[in-house]
PDB file of C-alpha atoms in Angstrom:
ATOM      1  CA  GLY P 148       7.530  -1.605 -14.752  1.00 60.00           C
ATOM      2  CA  ALA P 149       6.541   1.964 -14.180  1.00 63.00           C
ATOM      3  CA  VAL P 150       8.547   4.007 -11.740  1.00 85.00           C
ATOM      4  CA  VAL P 151       7.345   6.354  -9.066  1.00 91.00           C
ATOM      5  CA  SER P 152       9.982   8.482  -7.433  1.00 93.00           C
ATOM      6  CA  GLN P 153       9.444   9.941  -3.982  1.00 95.00           C
ATOM      7  CA  HIS P 154      11.686  12.459  -2.259  1.00 96.00           C
ATOM      8  CA  PRO P 155      13.097  12.847   0.292  1.00 96.00           C
ATOM      9  CA  SER P 156      13.507   9.293   1.553  1.00 94.00           C
ATOM     10  CA  ARG P 157      14.222  10.463   5.052  1.00 96.00           C
ATOM     11  CA  VAL P 158      13.736  13.773   6.832  1.00 97.00           C
ATOM     12  CA  ILE P 159      14.171  14.982  10.369  1.00 97.00           C
ATOM     13  CA  CYS P 160      12.589  18.283  11.263  1.00 96.00           C
ATOM     14  CA  LYS P 161      11.883  20.381  14.286  1.00 96.00           C
ATOM     15  CA  SER P 162       8.454  20.562  15.800  1.00 97.00           C
ATOM     16  CA  GLY P 163       6.432  23.411  14.283  1.00 96.00           C
ATOM     17  CA  THR P 164       8.152  23.423  10.909  1.00 97.00           C
ATOM     18  CA  SER P 165       6.696  22.259   7.595  1.00 97.00           C
ATOM     19  CA  VAL P 166       7.956  19.459   5.392  1.00 97.00           C
ATOM     20  CA  LYS P 167       7.232  18.907   1.708  1.00 97.00           C
ATOM     21  CA  ILE P 168       7.316  15.469   0.137  1.00 97.00           C
ATOM     22  CA  GLU P 169       7.333  15.028  -3.633  1.00 96.00           C
ATOM     23  CA  CYS P 170       5.977  12.148  -5.637  1.00 95.00           C
ATOM     24  CA  ARG P 171       6.721  11.874  -9.359  1.00 93.00           C
ATOM     25  CA  SER P 172       5.609   9.321 -11.916  1.00 89.00           C
ATOM     26  CA  LEU P 173       8.605   9.003 -14.209  1.00 88.00           C
ATOM     27  CA  ASP P 174       7.346   7.173 -17.252  1.00 82.00           C
ATOM     28  CA  PHE P 175       3.566   7.359 -17.223  1.00 80.00           C
ATOM     29  CA  GLN P 176       0.831   9.868 -16.600  1.00 82.00           C
ATOM     30  CA  ALA P 177      -0.715   9.337 -13.215  1.00 81.00           C
ATOM     31  CA  THR P 178      -4.299  10.493 -13.338  1.00 79.00           C
ATOM     32  CA  THR P 179      -4.649   9.729  -9.672  1.00 84.00           C
ATOM     33  CA  MET P 180      -2.145   9.695  -6.862  1.00 90.00           C
ATOM     34  CA  PHE P 181      -2.702   8.419  -3.376  1.00 92.00           C
ATOM     35  CA  TRP P 182      -0.987   9.295  -0.146  1.00 95.00           C
ATOM     36  CA  TYR P 183      -0.674   6.699   2.590  1.00 94.00           C
ATOM     37  CA  ARG P 184       0.762   6.766   6.068  1.00 95.00           C
ATOM     38  CA  GLN P 185       2.123   3.773   7.918  1.00 92.00           C
ATOM     39  CA  PHE P 186       2.900   3.668  11.623  1.00 90.00           C
ATOM     40  CA  PRO P 187       5.202   0.907  12.932  1.00 84.00           C
ATOM     41  CA  LYS P 188       3.682  -2.578  12.701  1.00 78.00           C
ATOM     42  CA  GLN P 189       0.461  -1.185  11.242  1.00 83.00           C
ATOM     43  CA  SER P 190      -1.072  -1.268   7.803  1.00 83.00           C
ATOM     44  CA  LEU P 191      -0.870   1.458   5.215  1.00 88.00           C
ATOM     45  CA  MET P 192      -3.682   3.876   5.868  1.00 90.00           C
ATOM     46  CA  LEU P 193      -5.004   5.996   3.039  1.00 90.00           C
ATOM     47  CA  MET P 194      -4.800   9.687   3.833  1.00 94.00           C
ATOM     48  CA  ALA P 195      -6.029  11.276   0.642  1.00 93.00           C
ATOM     49  CA  THR P 196      -6.628  10.829  -3.044  1.00 90.00           C
ATOM     50  CA  SER P 197      -5.455  13.511  -5.412  1.00 88.00           C
ATOM     51  CA  ASN P 198      -6.556  13.988  -8.985  1.00 82.00           C
ATOM     52  CA  GLU P 199      -4.610  16.201 -11.314  1.00 80.00           C
ATOM     53  CA  GLY P 200      -5.981  19.714 -11.392  1.00 79.00           C
ATOM     54  CA  SER P 201      -8.580  19.293  -8.680  1.00 81.00           C
ATOM     55  CA  LYS P 202      -8.777  19.345  -4.908  1.00 85.00           C
ATOM     56  CA  ALA P 203      -7.708  16.279  -3.032  1.00 90.00           C
ATOM     57  CA  THR P 204     -10.236  14.037  -1.320  1.00 90.00           C
ATOM     58  CA  TYR P 205      -9.259  13.379   2.271  1.00 93.00           C
ATOM     59  CA  GLU P 206     -10.146  10.352   4.327  1.00 91.00           C
ATOM     60  CA  GLN P 207     -12.100  10.774   7.529  1.00 90.00           C
ATOM     61  CA  GLY P 208      -9.914  11.963  10.367  1.00 92.00           C
ATOM     62  CA  VAL P 209      -7.197  13.446   8.161  1.00 94.00           C
ATOM     63  CA  GLU P 210      -6.887  17.209   8.530  1.00 94.00           C
ATOM     64  CA  LYS P 211      -6.760  18.830   5.121  1.00 92.00           C
ATOM     65  CA  ASP P 212      -5.284  22.044   6.505  1.00 94.00           C
ATOM     66  CA  LYS P 213      -2.446  20.120   8.079  1.00 96.00           C
ATOM     67  CA  PHE P 214      -1.677  17.799   5.190  1.00 97.00           C
ATOM     68  CA  LEU P 215      -1.689  19.969   2.088  1.00 95.00           C
ATOM     69  CA  ILE P 216      -1.779  18.109  -1.198  1.00 94.00           C
ATOM     70  CA  ASN P 217      -1.073  19.632  -4.565  1.00 90.00           C
ATOM     71  CA  HIS P 218      -1.384  17.666  -7.804  1.00 88.00           C
ATOM     72  CA  ALA P 219      -0.447  20.295 -10.335  1.00 82.00           C
ATOM     73  CA  SER P 220       0.474  17.984 -13.203  1.00 87.00           C
ATOM     74  CA  LEU P 221      -0.032  14.422 -14.369  1.00 85.00           C
ATOM     75  CA  THR P 222       3.416  13.500 -13.109  1.00 89.00           C
ATOM     76  CA  LEU P 223       3.783  15.350  -9.821  1.00 91.00           C
ATOM     77  CA  SER P 224       1.946  15.411  -6.519  1.00 93.00           C
ATOM     78  CA  THR P 225       3.238  16.958  -3.306  1.00 95.00           C
ATOM     79  CA  LEU P 226       2.285  16.446   0.309  1.00 97.00           C
ATOM     80  CA  THR P 227       3.173  19.189   2.772  1.00 97.00           C
ATOM     81  CA  VAL P 228       2.992  18.410   6.461  1.00 97.00           C
ATOM     82  CA  THR P 229       2.428  21.789   8.071  1.00 97.00           C
ATOM     83  CA  SER P 230       3.377  22.654  11.620  1.00 96.00           C
ATOM     84  CA  ALA P 231       4.676  19.158  12.176  1.00 96.00           C
ATOM     85  CA  HIS P 232       4.489  17.573  15.608  1.00 96.00           C
ATOM     86  CA  PRO P 233       6.177  14.443  16.973  1.00 96.00           C
ATOM     87  CA  GLU P 234       2.951  12.465  16.517  1.00 95.00           C
ATOM     88  CA  ASP P 235       3.229  13.134  12.767  1.00 96.00           C
ATOM     89  CA  SER P 236       6.390  11.035  12.702  1.00 96.00           C
ATOM     90  CA  SER P 237       5.586   8.169  10.354  1.00 95.00           C
ATOM     91  CA  PHE P 238       6.361   6.511   7.029  1.00 95.00           C
ATOM     92  CA  TYR P 239       4.578   8.365   4.225  1.00 97.00           C
ATOM     93  CA  ILE P 240       4.163   6.580   0.886  1.00 95.00           C
ATOM     94  CA  CYS P 241       2.689   7.809  -2.350  1.00 95.00           C
ATOM     95  CA  SER P 242       1.116   5.618  -4.968  1.00 91.00           C
ATOM     96  CA  ALA P 243       0.198   6.356  -8.548  1.00 87.00           C
ATOM     97  CA  ARG P 244      -2.131   4.731 -11.025  1.00 77.00           C
ATOM     98  CA  GLY P 245      -2.807   5.471 -14.622  1.00 68.00           C
ATOM     99  CA  GLU P 246      -5.672   4.394 -16.826  1.00 65.00           C
ATOM    100  CA  THR P 247      -5.753   2.233 -19.891  1.00 63.00           C
ATOM    101  CA  GLN P 248      -9.044   2.006 -21.767  1.00 60.00           C
ATOM    102  CA  GLY P 249     -10.944   3.203 -18.745  1.00 61.00           C
ATOM    103  CA  LEU P 250      -9.439   0.586 -16.453  1.00 60.00           C
ATOM    104  CA  ASP P 251      -6.984   1.091 -13.661  1.00 62.00           C
ATOM    105  CA  THR P 252      -3.429   0.081 -14.221  1.00 64.00           C
ATOM    106  CA  GLU P 253      -1.376  -1.494 -11.481  1.00 72.00           C
ATOM    107  CA  ALA P 254      -0.619   0.787  -8.559  1.00 79.00           C
ATOM    108  CA  PHE P 255       3.025   1.760  -8.262  1.00 85.00           C
ATOM    109  CA  PHE P 256       4.535   3.004  -5.058  1.00 90.00           C
ATOM    110  CA  GLY P 257       7.176   5.548  -4.264  1.00 93.00           C
ATOM    111  CA  GLN P 258      10.055   4.533  -2.047  1.00 92.00           C
ATOM    112  CA  GLY P 259       8.466   6.186   0.957  1.00 94.00           C
ATOM    113  CA  THR P 260       9.541   9.039   3.210  1.00 96.00           C
ATOM    114  CA  ARG P 261      10.422   8.436   6.806  1.00 95.00           C
ATOM    115  CA  LEU P 262       9.536  11.591   8.713  1.00 96.00           C
ATOM    116  CA  THR P 263      10.850  12.156  12.206  1.00 96.00           C
ATOM    117  CA  VAL P 264       9.711  15.248  14.062  1.00 96.00           C
ATOM    118  CA  VAL P 265      11.845  16.165  17.065  1.00 96.00           C
TER     119      VAL P 265
ATOM    120  CA  ARG L 172     -14.959  -4.384  11.463  1.00 70.00           C
ATOM    121  CA  LYS L 173     -11.854  -3.694   9.403  1.00 78.00           C
ATOM    122  CA  GLU L 174     -12.266  -3.637   5.646  1.00 86.00           C
ATOM    123  CA  VAL L 175      -9.443  -6.129   5.184  1.00 91.00           C
ATOM    124  CA  GLU L 176      -8.356  -8.467   7.955  1.00 93.00           C
ATOM    125  CA  GLN L 177      -5.284 -10.628   8.203  1.00 93.00           C
ATOM    126  CA  ASP L 178      -3.575 -12.647  10.896  1.00 90.00           C
ATOM    127  CA  PRO L 179      -0.521 -10.516  11.797  1.00 87.00           C
ATOM    128  CA  GLY L 180       1.651 -13.551  12.561  1.00 87.00           C
ATOM    129  CA  PRO L 181       4.570 -13.872  12.735  1.00 91.00           C
ATOM    130  CA  PHE L 182       4.751 -17.162  10.935  1.00 94.00           C
ATOM    131  CA  ASN L 183       8.114 -18.760  11.659  1.00 96.00           C
ATOM    132  CA  VAL L 184       8.781 -21.631   9.253  1.00 97.00           C
ATOM    133  CA  PRO L 185      11.844 -23.628   8.235  1.00 97.00           C
ATOM    134  CA  GLU L 186      13.264 -23.404   4.740  1.00 97.00           C
ATOM    135  CA  GLY L 187      11.408 -25.654   2.351  1.00 97.00           C
ATOM    136  CA  ALA L 188       8.145 -25.510   4.264  1.00 97.00           C
ATOM    137  CA  THR L 189       4.774 -24.693   2.770  1.00 97.00           C
ATOM    138  CA  VAL L 190       2.929 -21.821   4.402  1.00 97.00           C
ATOM    139  CA  ALA L 191      -0.518 -20.352   3.802  1.00 96.00           C
ATOM    140  CA  PHE L 192      -1.908 -16.927   4.618  1.00 95.00           C
ATOM    141  CA  ASN L 193      -5.546 -16.009   4.750  1.00 94.00           C
ATOM    142  CA  CYS L 194      -7.381 -12.745   4.432  1.00 95.00           C
ATOM    143  CA  THR L 195     -11.020 -11.688   4.641  1.00 96.00           C
ATOM    144  CA  TYR L 196     -12.622  -8.554   3.269  1.00 94.00           C
ATOM    145  CA  SER L 197     -15.841  -6.895   4.320  1.00 91.00           C
ATOM    146  CA  ASN L 198     -17.205  -5.324   1.137  1.00 87.00           C
ATOM    147  CA  SER L 199     -18.842  -7.942  -1.040  1.00 87.00           C
ATOM    148  CA  ALA L 200     -18.779  -5.574  -4.010  1.00 83.00           C
ATOM    149  CA  SER L 201     -14.987  -5.310  -4.017  1.00 85.00           C
ATOM    150  CA  GLN L 202     -13.647  -5.664  -7.514  1.00 80.00           C
ATOM    151  CA  SER L 203     -10.061  -6.740  -7.481  1.00 86.00           C
ATOM    152  CA  PHE L 204      -7.621  -8.330  -5.136  1.00 91.00           C
ATOM    153  CA  PHE L 205      -3.889  -8.485  -4.760  1.00 92.00           C
ATOM    154  CA  TRP L 206      -1.080  -9.726  -2.618  1.00 95.00           C
ATOM    155  CA  TYR L 207       1.729  -7.268  -2.030  1.00 93.00           C
ATOM    156  CA  ARG L 208       5.010  -7.913  -0.324  1.00 95.00           C
ATOM    157  CA  GLN L 209       6.645  -5.360   1.939  1.00 93.00           C
ATOM    158  CA  ASP L 210      10.175  -5.635   3.255  1.00 92.00           C
ATOM    159  CA  CYS L 211      11.109  -3.824   6.417  1.00 86.00           C
ATOM    160  CA  ARG L 212      11.123  -0.032   5.939  1.00 81.00           C
ATOM    161  CA  LYS L 213      10.475  -0.349   2.234  1.00 88.00           C
ATOM    162  CA  GLU L 214       7.535   0.369  -0.038  1.00 88.00           C
ATOM    163  CA  PRO L 215       5.060  -2.427  -0.908  1.00 90.00           C
ATOM    164  CA  LYS L 216       5.613  -4.297  -4.149  1.00 90.00           C
ATOM    165  CA  LEU L 217       3.041  -6.247  -6.100  1.00 89.00           C
ATOM    166  CA  LEU L 218       3.483  -9.967  -5.666  1.00 94.00           C
ATOM    167  CA  MET L 219       0.475 -11.127  -7.643  1.00 92.00           C
ATOM    168  CA  SER L 220      -3.088 -10.342  -8.523  1.00 89.00           C
ATOM    169  CA  VAL L 221      -5.764 -12.744  -7.335  1.00 91.00           C
ATOM    170  CA  TYR L 222      -8.288 -14.080  -9.816  1.00 86.00           C
ATOM    171  CA  SER L 223     -11.555 -15.886  -9.185  1.00 85.00           C
ATOM    172  CA  SER L 224     -10.280 -19.007 -10.881  1.00 86.00           C
ATOM    173  CA  GLY L 225      -7.154 -19.041  -8.741  1.00 88.00           C
ATOM    174  CA  ASN L 226      -3.731 -18.400 -10.140  1.00 92.00           C
ATOM    175  CA  GLU L 227      -0.213 -19.617  -9.702  1.00 94.00           C
ATOM    176  CA  ASP L 228       3.151 -17.966 -10.200  1.00 94.00           C
ATOM    177  CA  GLY L 229       6.036 -20.293  -9.534  1.00 96.00           C
ATOM    178  CA  ARG L 230       5.966 -21.228  -5.872  1.00 97.00           C
ATOM    179  CA  PHE L 231       3.089 -18.876  -5.137  1.00 97.00           C
ATOM    180  CA  THR L 232      -0.598 -19.723  -5.475  1.00 97.00           C
ATOM    181  CA  ALA L 233      -3.415 -17.284  -4.826  1.00 96.00           C
ATOM    182  CA  GLN L 234      -7.068 -18.145  -4.424  1.00 95.00           C
ATOM    183  CA  LEU L 235     -10.221 -16.085  -4.124  1.00 95.00           C
ATOM    184  CA  ASN L 236     -13.531 -17.196  -2.658  1.00 94.00           C
ATOM    185  CA  ARG L 237     -16.083 -14.475  -3.330  1.00 92.00           C
ATOM    186  CA  ALA L 238     -18.893 -16.280  -1.506  1.00 92.00           C
ATOM    187  CA  SER L 239     -16.876 -16.324   1.712  1.00 94.00           C
ATOM    188  CA  GLN L 240     -15.063 -13.050   0.959  1.00 94.00           C
ATOM    189  CA  TYR L 241     -11.798 -14.797   1.542  1.00 94.00           C
ATOM    190  CA  ILE L 242      -8.413 -14.655  -0.161  1.00 96.00           C
ATOM    191  CA  SER L 243      -5.452 -16.919   0.369  1.00 96.00           C
ATOM    192  CA  LEU L 244      -1.796 -17.092  -0.546  1.00 97.00           C
ATOM    193  CA  LEU L 245       0.160 -20.328  -0.525  1.00 97.00           C
ATOM    194  CA  ILE L 246       3.953 -20.342  -0.640  1.00 97.00           C
ATOM    195  CA  ARG L 247       5.641 -23.654  -1.395  1.00 98.00           C
ATOM    196  CA  ASP L 248       9.275 -24.544  -0.761  1.00 98.00           C
ATOM    197  CA  SER L 249       9.896 -21.405   1.311  1.00 98.00           C
ATOM    198  CA  LYS L 250      13.192 -19.597   0.798  1.00 97.00           C
ATOM    199  CA  LEU L 251      15.014 -17.343   3.224  1.00 97.00           C
ATOM    200  CA  SER L 252      14.377 -14.503   0.802  1.00 97.00           C
ATOM    201  CA  ASP L 253      10.616 -14.964   1.246  1.00 97.00           C
ATOM    202  CA  SER L 254      10.903 -13.428   4.719  1.00 97.00           C
ATOM    203  CA  ALA L 255       8.789 -10.285   4.571  1.00 96.00           C
ATOM    204  CA  THR L 256       5.351  -8.950   5.406  1.00 95.00           C
ATOM    205  CA  TYR L 257       2.603 -10.021   3.026  1.00 96.00           C
ATOM    206  CA  LEU L 258      -0.196  -7.547   2.516  1.00 94.00           C
ATOM    207  CA  CYS L 259      -3.672  -8.503   1.392  1.00 94.00           C
ATOM    208  CA  VAL L 260      -4.991  -5.668  -0.753  1.00 91.00           C
ATOM    209  CA  VAL L 261      -8.467  -4.980  -2.069  1.00 90.00           C
ATOM    210  CA  ASN L 262      -9.738  -2.495  -4.614  1.00 83.00           C
ATOM    211  CA  GLY L 263     -13.140  -1.018  -3.946  1.00 68.00           C
ATOM    212  CA  PRO L 264     -16.302  -1.273  -6.015  1.00 59.00           C
ATOM    213  CA  LEU L 265     -16.230   0.510  -9.350  1.00 55.00           C
ATOM    214  CA  ASP L 266     -19.471   2.373  -8.712  1.00 53.00           C
ATOM    215  CA  THR L 267     -18.029   4.157  -5.708  1.00 55.00           C
ATOM    216  CA  GLY L 268     -15.299   5.585  -7.869  1.00 58.00           C
ATOM    217  CA  ARG L 269     -12.875   4.455  -5.231  1.00 60.00           C
ATOM    218  CA  ARG L 270      -9.638   3.684  -6.949  1.00 72.00           C
ATOM    219  CA  ALA L 271      -7.478   3.620  -3.857  1.00 79.00           C
ATOM    220  CA  LEU L 272      -6.284   0.290  -2.605  1.00 83.00           C
ATOM    221  CA  THR L 273      -7.246  -0.844   0.881  1.00 86.00           C
ATOM    222  CA  PHE L 274      -4.521  -2.700   2.726  1.00 89.00           C
ATOM    223  CA  GLY L 275      -4.681  -5.342   5.390  1.00 91.00           C
ATOM    224  CA  SER L 276      -2.289  -4.941   8.284  1.00 89.00           C
ATOM    225  CA  GLY L 277      -0.045  -7.623   6.852  1.00 92.00           C
ATOM    226  CA  THR L 278       1.154 -11.056   7.852  1.00 94.00           C
ATOM    227  CA  ARG L 279       4.785 -11.343   8.787  1.00 94.00           C
ATOM    228  CA  LEU L 280       6.699 -14.369   7.530  1.00 96.00           C
ATOM    229  CA  GLN L 281      10.094 -15.359   8.870  1.00 96.00           C
ATOM    230  CA  VAL L 282      11.766 -18.268   7.079  1.00 97.00           C
ATOM    231  CA  GLN L 283      14.507 -19.834   9.154  1.00 96.00           C
ATOM    232  CA  PRO L 284      17.511 -21.840   7.981  1.00 95.00           C
TER     233      PRO L 284
END
């Protein structure tokens, strides 16, 4: 199956610093990438949808100036958590889908990034 | 009301048991449905898609009832390796352009020896 690579898998940062997370589709062109966040014992919550070459669409309650998303190519999307605070500590997962004949392909997930802000 | 609702469990069952999970979704125009499996601190992985006619993959059977907006997953002859969280996942209506998947909170299964 297709592979989505997400880096880093784990990061610890100080409060007030910024952290960048990369998501790459390795063997297919991802027209759309999705960023999710998962707090312990909760479901994956969609944060934003990013389409290559255009601005990301953020879900209600997600601050676009805090969670910067860049989808510069069909194989790379980045999420930058700016001025991180302890409450931003969470498991961040990217997902990528391609299209075949106008239909969505299966969604593939990155390995996730566990962010801890101290 | 949540878009996708599941019983969080945990379901503690002995090896060899049959266990069933249920899920309801709120948007009647939802297009496609899936069960994903998530192991602790790992990313979700597709277990199976769910079709209107019902479908089976080995020990796993998925069913969809559009009238009741209800999805189920049946696991027969449970193995220790089936222990995980099972996520009910729904894809939104095509006309909304929403291609993101919506996840239930998951049902935790613990198979015991």
